[in-house]
mmCIF file of C-alpha atoms in Angstrom:
data_model
loop_
_atom_site.group_PDB
_atom_site.id
_atom_site.type_symbol
_atom_site.label_atom_id
_atom_site.label_comp_id
_atom_site.label_asym_id
_atom_site.label_seq_id
_atom_site.Cartn_x
_atom_site.Cartn_y
_atom_site.Cartn_z
ATOM 1 C CA MET A 1 87.116 91.805 98.304
ATOM 2 C CA ASN A 2 89.893 94.696 98.683
ATOM 3 C CA ARG A 3 87.683 97.019 98.833
ATOM 4 C CA MET A 4 90.409 99.550 98.106
ATOM 5 C CA ILE A 5 89.754 99.308 94.929
ATOM 6 C CA GLY A 6 85.857 98.492 94.690
ATOM 7 C CA GLY A 7 82.374 100.557 94.813
ATOM 8 C CA PRO A 8 83.624 104.469 92.501
ATOM 9 C CA LEU A 9 86.403 102.490 90.685
ATOM 10 C CA ALA A 10 84.255 99.503 89.083
ATOM 11 C CA ALA A 11 82.165 101.594 87.872
ATOM 12 C CA MET A 12 84.846 104.033 86.461
ATOM 13 C CA LEU A 13 87.131 101.074 84.988
ATOM 14 C CA ALA A 14 84.018 99.907 82.892
ATOM 15 C CA LEU A 15 84.113 103.183 81.450
ATOM 16 C CA THR A 16 87.827 104.032 80.700
ATOM 17 C CA ALA A 17 91.190 102.272 80.820
ATOM 18 C CA CYS A 18 93.230 105.455 81.610
ATOM 19 C CA ALA A 19 95.504 104.061 83.089
ATOM 20 C CA SER A 20 96.106 108.129 84.418
ATOM 21 C CA THR A 21 93.019 107.700 86.061
ATOM 22 C CA VAL A 22 92.883 104.435 86.909
ATOM 23 C CA ARG A 23 96.280 105.061 88.973
ATOM 24 C CA GLU A 24 94.334 108.196 90.644
ATOM 25 C CA GLN A 25 91.758 105.640 92.385
ATOM 26 C CA ILE A 26 94.313 102.872 93.451
ATOM 27 C CA TYR A 27 96.960 105.901 95.392
ATOM 28 C CA ARG A 28 94.453 108.534 96.193
ATOM 29 C CA ALA A 29 98.032 110.386 96.984
ATOM 30 C CA ASP A 30 97.522 113.635 99.222
ATOM 31 C CA ALA A 31 99.269 115.543 97.819
ATOM 32 C CA ALA A 32 99.526 118.753 100.032
ATOM 33 C CA PRO A 33 102.818 119.763 101.866
ATOM 34 C CA VAL A 34 103.464 118.308 105.373
ATOM 35 C CA GLN A 35 104.199 119.963 108.560
ATOM 36 C CA VAL A 36 105.187 117.070 110.676
ATOM 37 C CA ALA A 37 105.200 119.015 113.490
ATOM 38 C CA GLN A 38 101.328 118.817 113.467
ATOM 39 C CA TRP A 39 101.539 114.939 112.945
ATOM 40 C CA THR A 40 104.250 113.924 115.688
ATOM 41 C CA LYS A 41 104.732 115.120 119.504
ATOM 42 C CA THR A 42 108.398 115.257 118.955
ATOM 43 C CA ALA A 43 109.471 116.138 115.765
ATOM 44 C CA PRO A 44 111.774 114.301 113.505
ATOM 45 C CA VAL A 45 114.587 115.229 111.366
ATOM 46 C CA ALA A 46 114.242 116.546 108.048
ATOM 47 C CA LEU A 47 115.264 113.450 105.452
ATOM 48 C CA PRO A 48 116.088 114.762 101.512
ATOM 49 C CA VAL A 49 116.358 111.720 99.462
ATOM 50 C CA ARG A 50 116.965 111.970 96.157
ATOM 51 C CA SER A 51 114.627 109.363 93.734
ATOM 52 C CA GLU A 52 116.638 106.458 91.265
ATOM 53 C CA ASP A 53 115.054 108.816 88.834
ATOM 54 C CA GLY A 54 116.226 112.165 90.393
ATOM 55 C CA LEU A 55 113.339 113.879 92.199
ATOM 56 C CA ALA A 56 113.597 115.802 94.925
ATOM 57 C CA LEU A 57 111.643 113.544 98.292
ATOM 58 C CA SER A 58 111.434 114.673 101.886
ATOM 59 C CA GLY A 59 111.121 111.945 104.577
ATOM 60 C CA TYR A 60 112.032 112.049 107.896
ATOM 61 C CA TYR A 61 114.505 110.634 110.390
ATOM 62 C CA TRP A 62 114.567 109.976 114.361
ATOM 63 C CA PRO A 63 118.160 108.889 115.059
ATOM 64 C CA GLY A 64 119.339 106.577 117.298
ATOM 65 C CA ASP A 65 121.740 105.189 119.428
ATOM 66 C CA PRO A 66 124.926 105.700 117.756
ATOM 67 C CA ALA A 67 125.615 102.123 118.588
ATOM 68 C CA ASP A 68 122.629 100.278 117.889
ATOM 69 C CA ARG A 69 122.495 99.406 113.678
ATOM 70 C CA ASP A 70 119.078 98.360 113.475
ATOM 71 C CA VAL A 71 117.288 101.037 111.148
ATOM 72 C CA ILE A 72 113.456 100.839 111.315
ATOM 73 C CA LEU A 73 111.848 102.518 107.898
ATOM 74 C CA PHE A 74 108.083 103.262 107.528
ATOM 75 C CA PHE A 75 106.116 103.260 104.566
ATOM 76 C CA HIS A 76 102.687 104.572 104.261
ATOM 77 C CA GLY A 77 99.761 103.595 102.876
ATOM 78 C CA ARG A 78 97.275 104.841 100.292
ATOM 79 C CA GLY A 79 95.427 108.295 100.717
ATOM 80 C CA SER A 80 98.472 109.132 103.104
ATOM 81 C CA HIS A 81 101.509 110.831 103.188
ATOM 82 C CA GLN A 82 104.392 110.632 105.178
ATOM 83 C CA GLY A 83 103.115 113.122 108.157
ATOM 84 C CA ILE A 84 100.464 110.308 108.805
ATOM 85 C CA GLY A 85 103.667 107.950 108.930
ATOM 86 C CA ALA A 86 105.462 109.679 111.329
ATOM 87 C CA ARG A 87 102.326 109.897 113.044
ATOM 88 C CA TYR A 88 102.622 105.344 113.267
ATOM 89 C CA ALA A 89 106.286 105.249 113.494
ATOM 90 C CA GLU A 90 106.898 107.566 116.133
ATOM 91 C CA HIS A 91 105.699 104.636 118.261
ATOM 92 C CA LEU A 92 108.880 102.834 117.003
ATOM 93 C CA ALA A 93 111.421 105.546 118.153
ATOM 94 C CA GLY A 94 113.268 106.249 121.275
ATOM 95 C CA LYS A 95 114.221 102.028 121.679
ATOM 96 C CA GLY A 96 117.322 103.121 120.197
ATOM 97 C CA ASP A 97 116.498 101.924 116.770
ATOM 98 C CA HIS A 98 116.854 104.674 114.383
ATOM 99 C CA VAL A 99 113.490 105.392 112.542
ATOM 100 C CA VAL A 100 113.007 106.726 108.779
ATOM 101 C CA VAL A 101 110.104 107.816 107.271
ATOM 102 C CA VAL A 102 109.725 106.975 103.845
ATOM 103 C CA SER A 103 107.798 109.364 101.467
ATOM 104 C CA TYR A 104 106.527 108.724 97.994
ATOM 105 C CA ARG A 105 106.543 110.075 94.531
ATOM 106 C CA GLY A 106 103.620 112.397 94.452
ATOM 107 C CA PHE A 107 102.424 111.961 98.128
ATOM 108 C CA GLY A 108 102.819 115.382 101.277
ATOM 109 C CA GLY A 109 104.529 118.218 98.481
ATOM 110 C CA ASN A 110 106.567 115.461 96.613
ATOM 111 C CA PRO A 111 107.041 115.972 92.783
ATOM 112 C CA GLY A 112 105.843 113.023 90.166
ATOM 113 C CA THR A 113 103.401 110.649 89.404
ATOM 114 C CA PRO A 114 102.716 107.696 91.788
ATOM 115 C CA THR A 115 102.577 104.351 89.994
ATOM 116 C CA GLN A 116 104.046 100.765 91.217
ATOM 117 C CA ALA A 117 107.595 100.586 89.308
ATOM 118 C CA GLY A 118 107.537 104.634 90.657
ATOM 119 C CA LEU A 119 106.938 103.599 94.485
ATOM 120 C CA VAL A 120 109.178 101.164 94.098
ATOM 121 C CA ALA A 121 111.580 102.882 93.256
ATOM 122 C CA ASP A 122 111.370 105.470 96.120
ATOM 123 C CA GLY A 123 111.432 102.819 98.647
ATOM 124 C CA ARG A 124 114.687 101.093 96.825
ATOM 125 C CA SER A 125 116.269 105.076 97.062
ATOM 126 C CA PHE A 126 115.268 105.421 101.271
ATOM 127 C CA VAL A 127 117.024 102.154 102.161
ATOM 128 C CA ALA A 128 120.043 103.848 100.225
ATOM 129 C CA ALA A 129 119.694 106.429 101.689
ATOM 130 C CA ALA A 130 119.635 104.584 105.374
ATOM 131 C CA ARG A 131 122.464 102.611 104.500
ATOM 132 C CA ASP A 132 124.361 105.840 104.578
ATOM 133 C CA LEU A 133 123.406 107.285 107.423
ATOM 134 C CA VAL A 134 124.227 104.713 109.704
ATOM 135 C CA GLY A 135 126.764 102.530 107.817
ATOM 136 C CA PRO A 136 127.288 99.243 105.293
ATOM 137 C CA ASP A 137 126.501 97.311 108.344
ATOM 138 C CA ALA A 138 123.126 98.965 108.950
ATOM 139 C CA ARG A 139 120.378 96.215 109.939
ATOM 140 C CA LEU A 140 117.399 97.224 107.708
ATOM 141 C CA PHE A 141 114.193 96.314 108.555
ATOM 142 C CA LEU A 142 111.342 97.518 106.263
ATOM 143 C CA VAL A 143 107.592 98.051 108.137
ATOM 144 C CA GLY A 144 104.494 99.168 105.709
ATOM 145 C CA HIS A 145 101.014 99.887 106.598
ATOM 146 C CA SER A 146 98.358 98.396 103.691
ATOM 147 C CA LEU A 147 99.846 99.580 100.087
ATOM 148 C CA GLY A 148 103.116 100.338 102.833
ATOM 149 C CA GLY A 149 103.295 97.129 103.136
ATOM 150 C CA ALA A 150 103.175 96.003 99.265
ATOM 151 C CA VAL A 151 106.088 98.775 98.742
ATOM 152 C CA ALA A 152 107.741 97.649 101.229
ATOM 153 C CA LEU A 153 107.971 93.652 100.433
ATOM 154 C CA HIS A 154 108.356 94.493 96.376
ATOM 155 C CA VAL A 155 111.361 96.154 97.496
ATOM 156 C CA ALA A 156 112.374 93.538 99.853
ATOM 157 C CA ALA A 157 112.488 91.080 97.015
ATOM 158 C CA THR A 158 114.916 92.692 95.233
ATOM 159 C CA MET A 159 117.535 94.624 98.119
ATOM 160 C CA ARG A 160 118.543 92.669 101.004
ATOM 161 C CA VAL A 161 117.358 93.883 104.228
ATOM 162 C CA ALA A 162 117.309 92.225 107.373
ATOM 163 C CA GLY A 163 113.279 91.709 107.772
ATOM 164 C CA VAL A 164 109.681 92.722 107.374
ATOM 165 C CA VAL A 165 106.813 93.591 109.334
ATOM 166 C CA THR A 166 103.521 93.765 107.042
ATOM 167 C CA LEU A 167 100.316 96.236 108.990
ATOM 168 C CA SER A 168 96.969 95.213 106.923
ATOM 169 C CA THR A 169 98.466 94.470 103.938
ATOM 170 C CA PHE A 170 96.650 92.405 100.591
ATOM 171 C CA ASP A 171 98.133 89.401 98.355
ATOM 172 C CA LYS A 172 97.169 90.750 94.797
ATOM 173 C CA LEU A 173 95.601 93.592 93.794
ATOM 174 C CA GLU A 174 94.279 92.785 90.383
ATOM 175 C CA GLU A 175 92.800 89.101 91.731
ATOM 176 C CA SER A 176 90.718 91.994 94.405
ATOM 177 C CA ALA A 177 89.095 93.830 91.683
ATOM 178 C CA PRO A 178 85.309 93.473 91.412
ATOM 179 C CA GLY A 179 83.941 92.791 88.770
ATOM 180 C CA GLY A 180 86.603 90.895 86.784
ATOM 181 C CA VAL A 181 88.339 94.428 85.541
ATOM 182 C CA GLY A 182 91.615 93.486 87.247
ATOM 183 C CA LEU A 183 92.681 93.474 83.553
ATOM 184 C CA LEU A 184 92.512 96.619 83.426
ATOM 185 C CA LEU A 185 94.766 97.968 86.082
ATOM 186 C CA PRO A 186 98.188 99.559 85.398
ATOM 187 C CA ASP A 187 99.897 98.267 88.575
ATOM 188 C CA LYS A 188 98.868 95.320 89.166
ATOM 189 C CA TRP A 189 101.122 94.707 93.311
ATOM 190 C CA ASN A 190 101.382 90.728 92.887
ATOM 191 C CA ASN A 191 102.712 91.064 96.757
ATOM 192 C CA LEU A 192 102.180 86.950 96.320
ATOM 193 C CA ASP A 193 105.264 86.631 93.854
ATOM 194 C CA ALA A 194 107.180 89.442 95.655
ATOM 195 C CA VAL A 195 106.630 87.572 98.829
ATOM 196 C CA THR A 196 108.123 84.173 96.895
ATOM 197 C CA LYS A 197 111.242 86.176 96.416
ATOM 198 C CA ILE A 198 112.431 87.527 100.317
ATOM 199 C CA GLY A 199 114.669 85.446 101.908
ATOM 200 C CA ALA A 200 114.346 87.887 105.489
ATOM 201 C CA PRO A 201 112.425 87.015 107.818
ATOM 202 C CA LEU A 202 108.624 88.055 107.366
ATOM 203 C CA VAL A 203 105.953 88.978 110.403
ATOM 204 C CA MET A 204 102.420 90.084 109.152
ATOM 205 C CA ILE A 205 99.488 91.673 111.509
ATOM 206 C CA GLN A 206 96.125 91.466 110.203
ATOM 207 C CA GLY A 207 92.800 92.573 112.466
ATOM 208 C CA THR A 208 89.971 90.375 112.069
ATOM 209 C CA ALA A 209 87.758 93.602 111.490
ATOM 210 C CA ASP A 210 89.395 95.033 108.952
ATOM 211 C CA ASP A 211 86.917 96.885 106.128
ATOM 212 C CA ARG A 212 89.693 96.626 103.710
ATOM 213 C CA ILE A 213 91.445 93.505 103.503
ATOM 214 C CA ASP A 214 90.302 90.069 104.887
ATOM 215 C CA MET A 215 91.328 87.547 106.031
ATOM 216 C CA ALA A 216 91.323 85.160 103.281
ATOM 217 C CA GLN A 217 93.686 87.577 101.415
ATOM 218 C CA ALA A 218 96.145 87.357 104.734
ATOM 219 C CA ASP A 219 96.138 83.658 105.070
ATOM 220 C CA ALA A 220 96.671 83.135 100.873
ATOM 221 C CA LEU A 221 100.010 86.262 101.537
ATOM 222 C CA PHE A 222 101.021 84.051 104.739
ATOM 223 C CA ALA A 223 100.117 80.994 102.862
ATOM 224 C CA ALA A 224 102.934 82.241 100.074
ATOM 225 C CA ALA A 225 105.696 83.626 102.758
ATOM 226 C CA ARG A 226 108.994 81.654 102.550
ATOM 227 C CA ALA A 227 109.763 80.722 106.772
ATOM 228 C CA PRO A 228 110.883 81.974 108.600
ATOM 229 C CA ALA A 229 107.556 83.543 109.238
ATOM 230 C CA ALA A 230 104.394 84.811 111.532
ATOM 231 C CA MET A 231 101.287 86.081 111.178
ATOM 232 C CA LEU A 232 99.451 88.106 113.769
ATOM 233 C CA THR A 233 95.485 88.281 113.869
ATOM 234 C CA VAL A 234 93.843 91.209 116.253
ATOM 235 C CA PRO A 235 90.567 90.570 117.282
ATOM 236 C CA GLY A 236 88.154 93.406 116.731
ATOM 237 C CA ALA A 237 90.630 95.809 114.670
ATOM 238 C CA GLY A 238 90.194 97.328 111.666
ATOM 239 C CA HIS A 239 92.678 98.823 109.020
ATOM 240 C CA ASN A 240 94.613 101.701 110.275
ATOM 241 C CA PRO A 241 96.729 100.703 113.110
ATOM 242 C CA ASP A 242 96.469 101.566 116.319
ATOM 243 C CA MET A 243 100.442 101.597 117.338
ATOM 244 C CA THR A 244 100.025 102.118 121.243
ATOM 245 C CA GLN A 245 98.978 98.384 120.358
ATOM 246 C CA LEU A 246 100.951 97.178 117.378
ATOM 247 C CA GLY A 247 103.860 99.465 118.283
ATOM 248 C CA PRO A 248 105.214 97.041 120.809
ATOM 249 C CA MET A 249 104.671 94.300 118.874
ATOM 250 C CA VAL A 250 106.893 95.562 115.497
ATOM 251 C CA SER A 251 109.670 96.595 118.338
ATOM 252 C CA ALA A 252 108.970 92.909 119.586
ATOM 253 C CA ALA A 253 109.352 91.463 115.697
ATOM 254 C CA ILE A 254 112.363 93.360 115.263
ATOM 255 C CA GLY A 255 114.326 92.435 118.710
ATOM 256 C CA ALA A 256 113.526 88.455 117.843
ATOM 257 C CA ILE A 257 114.655 88.759 113.873
ATOM 258 C CA ASP A 258 117.890 90.104 115.765
ATOM 259 C CA SER A 259 118.535 87.363 118.049
ATOM 260 C CA GLY A 260 117.411 84.477 115.786
ATOM 261 C CA ALA A 261 114.310 84.124 118.148
ATOM 262 C CA MET A 262 111.845 83.772 115.443
ATOM 263 C CA ALA A 263 110.661 80.875 116.641
ATOM 264 C CA GLY A 264 109.434 81.656 119.847
ATOM 265 C CA TYR A 265 107.892 85.107 118.872
ATOM 266 C CA PRO A 266 105.772 86.479 120.302
ATOM 267 C CA VAL A 267 106.979 85.658 123.563
ATOM 268 C CA ALA A 268 103.339 86.688 125.091
ATOM 269 C CA LEU A 269 100.352 87.809 123.219
ATOM 270 C CA PRO A 270 97.096 90.172 124.472
ATOM 271 C CA ALA A 271 94.146 88.245 125.408
ATOM 272 C CA GLY A 272 92.175 86.870 122.273
ATOM 273 C CA TRP A 273 95.292 87.322 119.389
ATOM 274 C CA GLY A 274 96.563 83.883 117.198
ATOM 275 C CA VAL A 275 99.546 83.713 116.277
ATOM 276 C CA ARG A 276 100.814 81.377 113.208
ATOM 277 C CA ARG A 277 104.122 80.832 112.441
ATOM 278 C CA LYS A 278 106.086 78.600 109.395
#
């Protein structure tokens, strides 16, 4: 069961169906303004983005090699903000690719209130901004952790991207709700449906000791994905990504997609890791 929405939320849903209260529990948005220098070794450039409905959002950007057309967009998870996203994404910078840290309404000092439609719209706005930064021939790779993986999947289902990488992402929020209260959720986050609409290659990375997203959910999401796709399993890894370990695998996934070599990804795996491909 997805513990993202267990415990207190189940009890609360039994008493009220107030959408705003439920969403507070779903997103646990950290609204405090972010000082990105506290989260990174090499501070990125500020990237202001206007959402599709006019909100002023604050993301970040590490420029890559001017000749490189690859742009990695990192989507952070629940209860997080773009500073934590930058801490993770920094492990993907400095290798030639341009790296963008996406932020959402209601998180990290941004205006607005989180909703599924709003977060997807914000993700789309950052994709458009990334394409403007690099040019119309940019190759866009969406990398998302947990809820951020859900946002990335739903964005990729509606826009042209080169590839998607998810880290510890659930299958379907509604069905993961405890006690049969899923019907009361105002935001369903049906990733099983979204993943069937993505034409780009998908790489999933899932820890076997994740206490929020279990392997059954990862298996269901992988089964629904279109080929080419790969799922890496990391023995003993929990929910929050260790990017010193996962960063090189994400970068290798992008390289494999770029070169059309998904069938051979990864070339090598650390001891105990598993891989499935299709």
